Coordinates of C-alpha atoms in Angstrom, one line a residue:
Chain A
M1 CA 58.0 -68.3 109.4
Q2 CA 59.7 -67.2 112.7
I3 CA 61.8 -69.4 114.9
L4 CA 64.0 -68.9 118.0
V5 CA 67.7 -69.6 117.5
I6 CA 70.1 -69.9 120.4
N7 CA 73.7 -69.9 119.1
N8 CA 76.0 -71.0 121.9
D9 CA 78.9 -70.9 119.6
G10 CA 78.7 -67.2 119.6
G11 CA 77.8 -65.2 122.6
G12 CA 74.9 -67.5 123.4
F13 CA 72.2 -65.0 122.4
A14 CA 68.7 -65.9 121.6
S15 CA 67.3 -64.3 118.5
H16 CA 64.0 -64.6 116.6
I17 CA 64.7 -65.0 113.0
D18 CA 62.6 -65.5 109.9
I19 CA 63.3 -68.5 107.7
P20 CA 61.6 -69.9 104.6
D21 CA 59.0 -72.6 105.0
G22 CA 60.5 -76.0 104.6
T23 CA 63.9 -75.1 106.0
T24 CA 65.6 -78.1 107.5
V25 CA 67.8 -78.3 110.6
Q26 CA 70.8 -78.8 108.4
Q27 CA 70.0 -75.8 106.3
L28 CA 69.5 -73.6 109.3
F29 CA 72.8 -74.8 110.8
E30 CA 74.7 -73.9 107.7
R31 CA 73.2 -70.5 107.7
Q32 CA 73.9 -69.8 111.3
V33 CA 77.3 -71.5 111.7
K34 CA 79.3 -71.1 108.6
H35 CA 82.2 -73.3 107.6
R36 CA 81.7 -75.8 110.5
R37 CA 80.7 -79.4 110.8
A38 CA 77.3 -80.2 112.3
E39 CA 78.8 -83.2 114.1
D40 CA 80.9 -80.9 116.2
Y41 CA 77.7 -79.4 117.7
L42 CA 74.8 -80.5 119.9
I43 CA 71.7 -79.3 117.9
R44 CA 68.4 -79.4 119.8
V45 CA 65.0 -78.6 118.5
N46 CA 62.6 -77.7 121.3
R47 CA 65.2 -79.2 123.7
Q48 CA 65.2 -82.5 121.9
P49 CA 67.8 -84.2 119.7
C50 CA 66.8 -84.0 116.1
A51 CA 67.7 -85.3 112.6
S52 CA 69.5 -83.1 110.2
D53 CA 66.7 -83.4 107.7
Q54 CA 64.0 -82.4 110.2
V55 CA 61.8 -79.7 108.8
L56 CA 61.4 -76.7 111.2
Q57 CA 58.0 -75.5 112.2
P58 CA 56.9 -72.0 113.2
G59 CA 57.8 -71.2 116.8
D60 CA 60.5 -73.9 117.0
R61 CA 63.3 -73.3 119.4
I62 CA 66.7 -74.4 118.1
S63 CA 69.9 -74.4 120.2
I64 CA 73.3 -74.9 118.7
T65 CA 76.1 -75.8 121.2
P66 CA 79.6 -76.8 120.4
T67 CA 80.6 -80.2 121.7
K68 CA 84.1 -78.8 122.5
I69 CA 84.3 -75.7 124.6
E70 CA 87.6 -75.0 126.1
G71 CA 87.8 -74.0 129.7
A72 CA 90.7 -72.1 131.2
A73 CA 92.6 -71.7 134.4
Chain B
M1 CA 63.2 -80.6 150.7
T2 CA 65.3 -82.2 148.1
L3 CA 63.7 -84.0 145.2
N4 CA 65.5 -86.2 142.8
T5 CA 64.5 -87.2 139.3
T6 CA 62.5 -90.2 140.5
T7 CA 60.1 -88.0 142.5
L8 CA 60.0 -84.8 140.6
S9 CA 56.4 -84.0 139.9
I10 CA 54.7 -81.5 137.7
H11 CA 53.8 -79.6 140.9
H12 CA 57.4 -79.4 142.1
R13 CA 58.8 -78.4 138.7
W14 CA 56.1 -75.8 138.4
R15 CA 56.9 -74.3 141.8
A16 CA 60.6 -74.2 141.0
A17 CA 59.9 -72.6 137.7
L18 CA 57.7 -69.9 139.4
R19 CA 60.4 -69.1 141.9
I20 CA 63.2 -69.0 139.3
E21 CA 61.1 -66.7 137.0
Q22 CA 60.3 -64.5 140.0
H23 CA 63.9 -64.1 140.9
L24 CA 65.0 -63.5 137.3
R25 CA 62.3 -60.8 136.9
L26 CA 63.5 -59.1 140.1
R27 CA 67.1 -59.4 139.1
R28 CA 66.7 -58.7 135.5
R29 CA 68.6 -55.6 134.6
Q30 CA 70.5 -54.3 131.8
S31 CA 74.2 -54.0 132.5
A32 CA 76.8 -52.8 130.1
P33 CA 79.0 -55.7 128.8
E34 CA 82.4 -55.5 130.5
F35 CA 85.4 -55.6 128.3
L36 CA 86.7 -59.1 128.3
A37 CA 88.8 -59.7 131.3
D38 CA 90.8 -62.4 129.7
L39 CA 91.1 -61.7 126.0
G40 CA 94.0 -64.2 125.7
W41 CA 96.2 -61.5 124.3
D42 CA 99.1 -62.3 126.7
R43 CA 99.1 -65.9 125.5
L44 CA 99.2 -64.8 121.9
L45 CA 102.1 -62.4 122.6
D46 CA 104.0 -65.1 124.4
A47 CA 103.6 -67.6 121.6
A48 CA 104.6 -65.0 119.0
T49 CA 107.6 -64.0 121.0
R50 CA 108.8 -67.6 121.3
L51 CA 108.2 -68.1 117.6
R52 CA 110.3 -65.0 116.7
H53 CA 113.0 -66.0 119.2
A54 CA 113.3 -69.5 117.7
Y55 CA 113.2 -68.2 114.1
R56 CA 116.0 -65.8 114.7
R57 CA 118.2 -68.6 115.9
G58 CA 117.3 -70.9 113.1
W59 CA 115.5 -73.4 115.3
M60 CA 113.0 -74.5 112.8
T61 CA 111.9 -77.6 114.9
A62 CA 111.1 -75.3 117.8
C63 CA 109.3 -73.0 115.4
R64 CA 107.1 -75.9 114.3
Q65 CA 106.4 -76.9 117.9
V66 CA 105.3 -73.3 118.9
F67 CA 103.2 -72.8 115.8
P68 CA 100.1 -74.8 117.0
T69 CA 100.1 -72.8 120.2
L70 CA 100.2 -69.6 118.3
V71 CA 97.3 -70.7 116.2
R72 CA 95.2 -71.6 119.2
A73 CA 96.0 -68.4 121.0
S74 CA 95.1 -66.2 118.0
S75 CA 91.9 -68.2 117.5
L76 CA 91.0 -67.5 121.1
V77 CA 91.6 -63.8 120.7
R78 CA 89.6 -63.7 117.6
H79 CA 86.7 -65.6 119.2
Q80 CA 86.7 -63.3 122.3
L81 CA 86.6 -60.2 120.2
E82 CA 83.6 -61.6 118.2
R83 CA 81.8 -62.3 121.4
Y84 CA 82.4 -58.9 122.8
E85 CA 80.9 -57.4 119.6
Q86 CA 77.9 -59.7 120.1
A87 CA 77.6 -58.7 123.8
V88 CA 77.5 -55.1 122.9
E89 CA 74.9 -55.8 120.2
A90 CA 72.8 -57.7 122.8
F91 CA 73.1 -54.9 125.3
L92 CA 71.6 -52.5 122.7
R93 CA 68.9 -55.0 121.8
P94 CA 65.9 -55.3 124.0
T95 CA 65.5 -58.8 125.5
A96 CA 62.3 -60.6 126.5
A97 CA 61.9 -62.0 130.0
V98 CA 61.7 -65.8 130.1
S99 CA 58.3 -67.2 130.9
V100 CA 57.4 -69.8 133.6
P101 CA 56.4 -72.4 131.0
E102 CA 59.8 -72.0 129.3
I103 CA 61.7 -72.6 132.6
Y104 CA 59.4 -75.5 133.3
A105 CA 60.2 -77.0 129.9
D106 CA 63.9 -76.6 130.7
L107 CA 63.6 -78.5 133.9
L108 CA 61.7 -81.3 132.2
A109 CA 64.3 -81.4 129.4
L110 CA 67.2 -81.5 131.9
E111 CA 65.7 -84.8 133.4
Q112 CA 66.1 -86.3 129.9
E113 CA 69.5 -85.0 129.2
F114 CA 71.3 -85.6 132.5
D115 CA 71.6 -88.7 134.7
R116 CA 70.2 -87.0 137.8
V117 CA 68.3 -83.8 138.5
Q118 CA 67.6 -82.5 142.0
L119 CA 65.5 -79.5 143.1
N120 CA 65.9 -78.1 146.6
L121 CA 63.1 -75.6 147.0
R122 CA 64.1 -74.5 150.4
E123 CA 67.7 -73.7 149.5
R124 CA 66.7 -72.6 146.0
V125 CA 69.2 -74.9 144.4
L126 CA 69.1 -76.9 141.2
T127 CA 71.6 -79.7 140.9
V128 CA 72.3 -81.9 137.8
E129 CA 74.7 -84.7 137.6
T130 CA 76.7 -85.4 134.4
G131 CA 77.8 -88.8 133.2
P132 CA 81.3 -90.1 133.9
I133 CA 83.9 -87.8 132.3
T134 CA 87.2 -89.1 131.0
L135 CA 89.8 -86.8 129.6
E136 CA 92.7 -88.4 127.7
G137 CA 92.5 -91.6 129.5
Y138 CA 92.1 -90.1 133.0
S139 CA 88.8 -91.0 134.6
L140 CA 87.5 -88.1 136.5
G141 CA 84.0 -89.6 137.2
P142 CA 80.7 -87.7 137.1
F143 CA 80.3 -84.1 138.2
T144 CA 77.5 -82.2 139.8
I145 CA 76.5 -78.7 138.6
R146 CA 74.8 -77.0 141.5
L147 CA 73.1 -73.7 140.6
A148 CA 71.8 -71.4 143.3
W149 CA 69.1 -69.7 141.2
E150 CA 68.8 -66.8 143.5
R151 CA 72.4 -65.9 142.8
I152 CA 71.9 -65.7 139.1
G153 CA 73.4 -62.4 138.1
D154 CA 76.1 -62.6 140.8
S155 CA 79.6 -63.9 140.1
H156 CA 79.8 -67.6 140.6
P157 CA 76.1 -68.5 141.1
Y158 CA 77.0 -72.2 140.5
E159 CA 79.6 -74.6 141.6
I160 CA 81.1 -77.9 140.3
A161 CA 81.8 -80.9 142.5
A162 CA 83.2 -84.3 141.7
V163 CA 80.9 -87.2 142.7
T164 CA 83.9 -89.6 143.0
P165 CA 86.9 -87.2 143.3
N166 CA 90.1 -88.0 141.5
P167 CA 92.0 -84.8 142.2
A168 CA 95.4 -83.8 140.9
A169 CA 98.2 -85.2 143.0
S170 CA 99.7 -81.7 143.4
D171 CA 96.5 -79.9 144.4
S172 CA 93.5 -81.7 146.0
S173 CA 91.3 -78.7 145.2
V174 CA 91.7 -79.3 141.5
V175 CA 89.3 -82.2 140.6
H176 CA 89.2 -81.3 136.9
P177 CA 91.8 -79.5 134.8
H178 CA 89.5 -76.5 134.7
V179 CA 87.9 -76.6 138.1
R180 CA 89.5 -75.4 141.3
D181 CA 87.8 -74.9 144.6
R182 CA 84.5 -75.9 143.0
T183 CA 84.7 -73.1 140.5
L184 CA 84.8 -73.7 136.8
C185 CA 87.0 -71.5 134.7
E186 CA 84.6 -71.1 131.8
G187 CA 87.1 -69.9 129.2
E188 CA 85.4 -69.9 125.8
G189 CA 82.0 -70.6 127.3
Q190 CA 82.0 -67.5 129.6
S191 CA 79.8 -65.3 127.5
A192 CA 77.3 -68.0 126.5
I193 CA 76.9 -69.2 130.1
R194 CA 76.3 -65.6 131.2
E195 CA 73.6 -65.1 128.6
A196 CA 72.0 -68.4 129.3
L197 CA 71.7 -67.7 133.0
L198 CA 70.5 -64.1 132.6
G199 CA 68.0 -65.3 130.0
G200 CA 66.7 -68.1 132.3
R201 CA 67.8 -70.7 129.8
L202 CA 68.7 -73.4 132.4
Y203 CA 68.8 -76.2 129.8
E204 CA 71.4 -74.4 127.7
F205 CA 73.4 -73.4 130.8
C206 CA 73.8 -77.0 131.9
L207 CA 74.7 -78.1 128.4
L208 CA 77.4 -75.5 128.2
V209 CA 78.9 -76.4 131.5
R210 CA 78.9 -80.1 130.7
Q211 CA 80.6 -79.5 127.4
I212 CA 83.3 -77.5 129.1
L213 CA 83.8 -80.3 131.6
E214 CA 84.1 -82.8 128.7
T215 CA 86.8 -80.7 126.9
Y216 CA 90.4 -80.6 127.8
N217 CA 92.4 -77.4 127.1
E218 CA 96.0 -78.6 127.7
D219 CA 97.3 -75.0 127.2
N220 CA 95.4 -73.5 130.0
A221 CA 94.7 -75.9 132.9
Y222 CA 95.1 -75.5 136.6
V223 CA 97.0 -78.8 136.5
S224 CA 97.7 -80.5 133.2
L225 CA 96.8 -84.1 132.8
D226 CA 100.5 -84.9 132.2
H227 CA 101.1 -84.0 135.8
W228 CA 97.8 -85.3 137.2
S229 CA 98.8 -88.4 139.0
G230 CA 102.6 -87.8 139.4
E231 CA 104.6 -87.7 142.5
S232 CA 106.5 -84.7 144.0
C233 CA 110.2 -84.5 143.3
V234 CA 112.0 -84.9 146.6
D235 CA 114.4 -82.0 145.7
C236 CA 112.3 -79.3 144.1
G237 CA 108.7 -80.4 144.9
D238 CA 107.5 -80.3 141.3
V239 CA 104.9 -83.0 140.5
V240 CA 106.4 -85.3 137.9
A241 CA 105.3 -88.5 136.3
G242 CA 107.4 -91.3 134.9
N243 CA 110.6 -90.0 136.4
P244 CA 113.5 -91.9 137.9
E245 CA 113.5 -93.2 141.5
C246 CA 116.6 -92.6 143.5
P247 CA 118.1 -96.1 144.1
R248 CA 119.4 -95.0 147.5
C249 CA 116.3 -93.7 149.1
Q250 CA 113.6 -94.8 146.6
S251 CA 112.3 -91.2 146.4
T252 CA 111.0 -89.7 143.1
V253 CA 113.4 -87.2 141.6
C254 CA 112.8 -85.2 138.4
W255 CA 115.2 -85.2 135.6
D256 CA 116.3 -81.6 136.3
C257 CA 117.3 -82.5 139.9
A258 CA 118.8 -85.9 139.3
S259 CA 122.5 -86.1 139.1
S260 CA 124.9 -89.0 138.5
C261 CA 127.7 -90.1 140.8
D262 CA 131.2 -89.2 139.5
I263 CA 132.5 -92.7 140.4
C264 CA 129.7 -95.3 139.7
H265 CA 127.5 -93.0 137.5
E266 CA 124.4 -94.0 139.3
T267 CA 121.6 -91.4 139.2
C268 CA 120.4 -90.2 142.6
C269 CA 118.8 -87.3 144.4
S270 CA 120.6 -84.5 146.2
E271 CA 120.1 -86.0 149.6
C272 CA 122.0 -89.2 148.6
R273 CA 125.1 -87.6 147.2
E274 CA 127.8 -85.4 148.7
R275 CA 131.1 -83.9 147.7
C276 CA 134.4 -85.6 148.6
P277 CA 136.4 -83.2 150.8
E278 CA 139.6 -84.4 149.3
C279 CA 139.0 -84.4 145.5
E280 CA 135.6 -82.6 145.5
A281 CA 134.0 -85.2 143.3
L282 CA 130.2 -85.4 143.6
V283 CA 129.5 -89.0 144.6
C284 CA 126.6 -91.1 145.8
S285 CA 126.4 -92.4 149.4
G286 CA 127.6 -95.8 148.1
C287 CA 130.9 -94.4 146.9
I288 CA 131.9 -92.5 150.0
S289 CA 132.9 -93.9 153.3
D290 CA 135.0 -93.1 156.3
C291 CA 138.7 -93.6 156.7
D292 CA 139.4 -96.6 159.0
D293 CA 141.9 -94.6 161.0
C294 CA 140.8 -91.0 161.4
G295 CA 137.1 -91.4 160.3
A296 CA 137.3 -88.6 157.7
S297 CA 134.8 -89.0 154.8
R298 CA 136.5 -89.7 151.5
C299 CA 135.3 -91.1 148.2
S300 CA 136.4 -94.5 147.1
G301 CA 138.9 -92.9 144.8
C302 CA 140.6 -91.1 147.7
L303 CA 140.8 -94.1 150.0
S304 CA 143.6 -96.7 149.8
E305 CA 142.8 -99.9 151.5
G306 CA 140.3 -98.1 153.6
K307 CA 142.6 -95.2 154.6
C308 CA 142.7 -91.6 153.5
A309 CA 145.9 -90.1 152.1
E310 CA 146.9 -88.7 155.5
C311 CA 146.6 -92.0 157.2
V312 CA 148.3 -94.2 154.6
P313 CA 151.8 -95.2 156.1
E314 CA 154.9 -94.0 154.3
P315 CA 156.7 -96.8 152.4
E316 CA 159.7 -98.4 154.3
P317 CA 163.2 -97.3 153.0
E318 CA 165.1 -100.1 151.1
D319 CA 168.4 -101.7 152.7
L320 CA 171.5 -99.8 151.6
P321 CA 175.2 -100.1 153.0
D322 CA 176.3 -97.3 155.5
E323 CA 179.7 -96.4 153.8
V324 CA 181.2 -97.1 150.5
P325 CA 185.2 -97.1 150.1
L326 CA 186.6 -94.0 148.4
E327 CA 188.4 -95.9 145.7
E328 CA 185.3 -97.6 144.9
T329 CA 183.7 -94.3 144.4
A330 CA 186.5 -92.8 142.3
P331 CA 185.1 -91.4 139.2
S332 CA 187.5 -93.4 136.9
T333 CA 186.3 -96.6 138.4
T334 CA 182.6 -96.0 137.9
P335 CA 181.2 -97.2 134.6
A336 CA 179.7 -93.9 133.8
L337 CA 182.8 -91.9 134.4
A338 CA 184.9 -94.5 132.6
A339 CA 182.7 -94.0 129.6
H340 CA 183.1 -90.3 130.0
A341 CA 186.9 -90.6 130.1
A342 CA 186.9 -92.4 126.8
V343 CA 185.5 -89.3 125.3
H344 CA 187.1 -86.7 127.3
A345 CA 190.4 -87.4 129.2
D346 CA 190.7 -86.1 132.6
R347 CA 193.1 -83.1 133.1
V348 CA 193.3 -82.5 129.4
G349 CA 195.9 -80.1 128.5
Q350 CA 197.8 -80.2 131.8
A351 CA 201.5 -80.1 131.8
P352 CA 204.1 -79.9 134.6
V353 CA 204.9 -76.4 135.5
P354 CA 208.5 -75.8 136.7
A355 CA 208.9 -74.3 140.1

C-alpha cells in the first residue's frame, strides 16, 4: 500500500512510499529514521498523535519531526 | 478581519485555504537548491584548531572540554551535507502542488496543536501561539508565529514575537536565544522549514518552528542563557551574571576588570581606584587621601600622621655642648684610643736625633 511520509529530520521532503500491509507506526519509523529513538520525535498520522503500534492504512500521511531542532545565531 | 480559534468557522478556514493554495500555485516554481550558506565548517575548524592547540601543549583537561564542541560541530556539518544532497534530489524530483483540502486540514490540525490560531484574511496572515517556553530555567513565555502566506517563497515570510517579552539584558531585540528582531535563525531546521512552506504544509511548518523555539543551542545563540539576565560591567560593558559588586560604588564589575587594592586588598572597579603619585601603588578610594598640609593625594602608606613626606617636619637636633677641652679630646684619654695604645704604642720606634 502507498502512504505519504514527511521526514522533517532530513530535508523535510514529502515522499510517497510503498509499505507492506500491516506495517505499524513503529516499524515505519525504524525504516525511515535509523538508529534513533522514537521518543525523540513527534510522530503524527494524518496530523494526529498516534500510538506506536497503530497499523497504517493506505493513503495515510505520516510526519516525523525531531523534538530537538537546534537554531543558530 | 482577524478571527481567533473560538470563531474560526469552516467557511473562514476554507477561504484562507483557497487563498493560500492560489498563492502557492502562482508562486510555485522550481529553483535550484543553493549551496548551504552556513555549513558550520568554520565552527568545526575552530574546534579542531583548539583541540590541536591544547593537545600539543599537553592540556588534556582542555582537550576533554573542547571535544564535545568538536563532536557537535562535526555532526552539524554532516547533517547539512546530507540535507544538501536531499535538496538536490528533491530539485530533480517532480513535486505535486498542495490541494485546498490539504491546506484546510492543516489549518484545522493547527487549532488542535497550538493554544491559539488566528487568520487575518485581509492581511493574508496566519498567526499561531505556542505554549510557554522555558529554556534551562529561564521562562521566556509563549511566542507567536506570524506567517504572511503571500510571502511564502521570499526570505523571511514569517516572524516570531514574544507574547510576554523577557529579552536578554544586553539586547532587547533578542527575546529568545535564537530570535533577533523577530527573525528566527533556523539552524538545523532551515531546509525542512523551506520545504514545508513551499509545499504548503503549514502544519509541519509550525511544528518545526515551535520545536526550534523549544530547543536551546548554547554553542550558537545571539545571547547565551548564561548572560541572559546579567548586568553590564561598569568598566568593559560586557553583560555578566553572578559577578562581584564594587563595594565603593555598588556597580557590577566583571572578574576580568576587577582589581584589588594594594593596601587593603578589597576588590573594586577601575573608577574607584587610583595610583599613588608617591609610591605608584594601585589603591582604592578608601586608602588614599589628601595631605593635611599641602593637599597632595597620597596612599595611606605614604602619609605619616596625615602628612606627606614633603610636609613631615624634620626631627629636632639633640642637646650637645658647644666646645669640648682639647685635653679631654686627646687621643690617649679617649677609651678607644687608650685601647688602641695598649696594642700599638704611639710613636713606636722613635728615638732622639742629635742636632
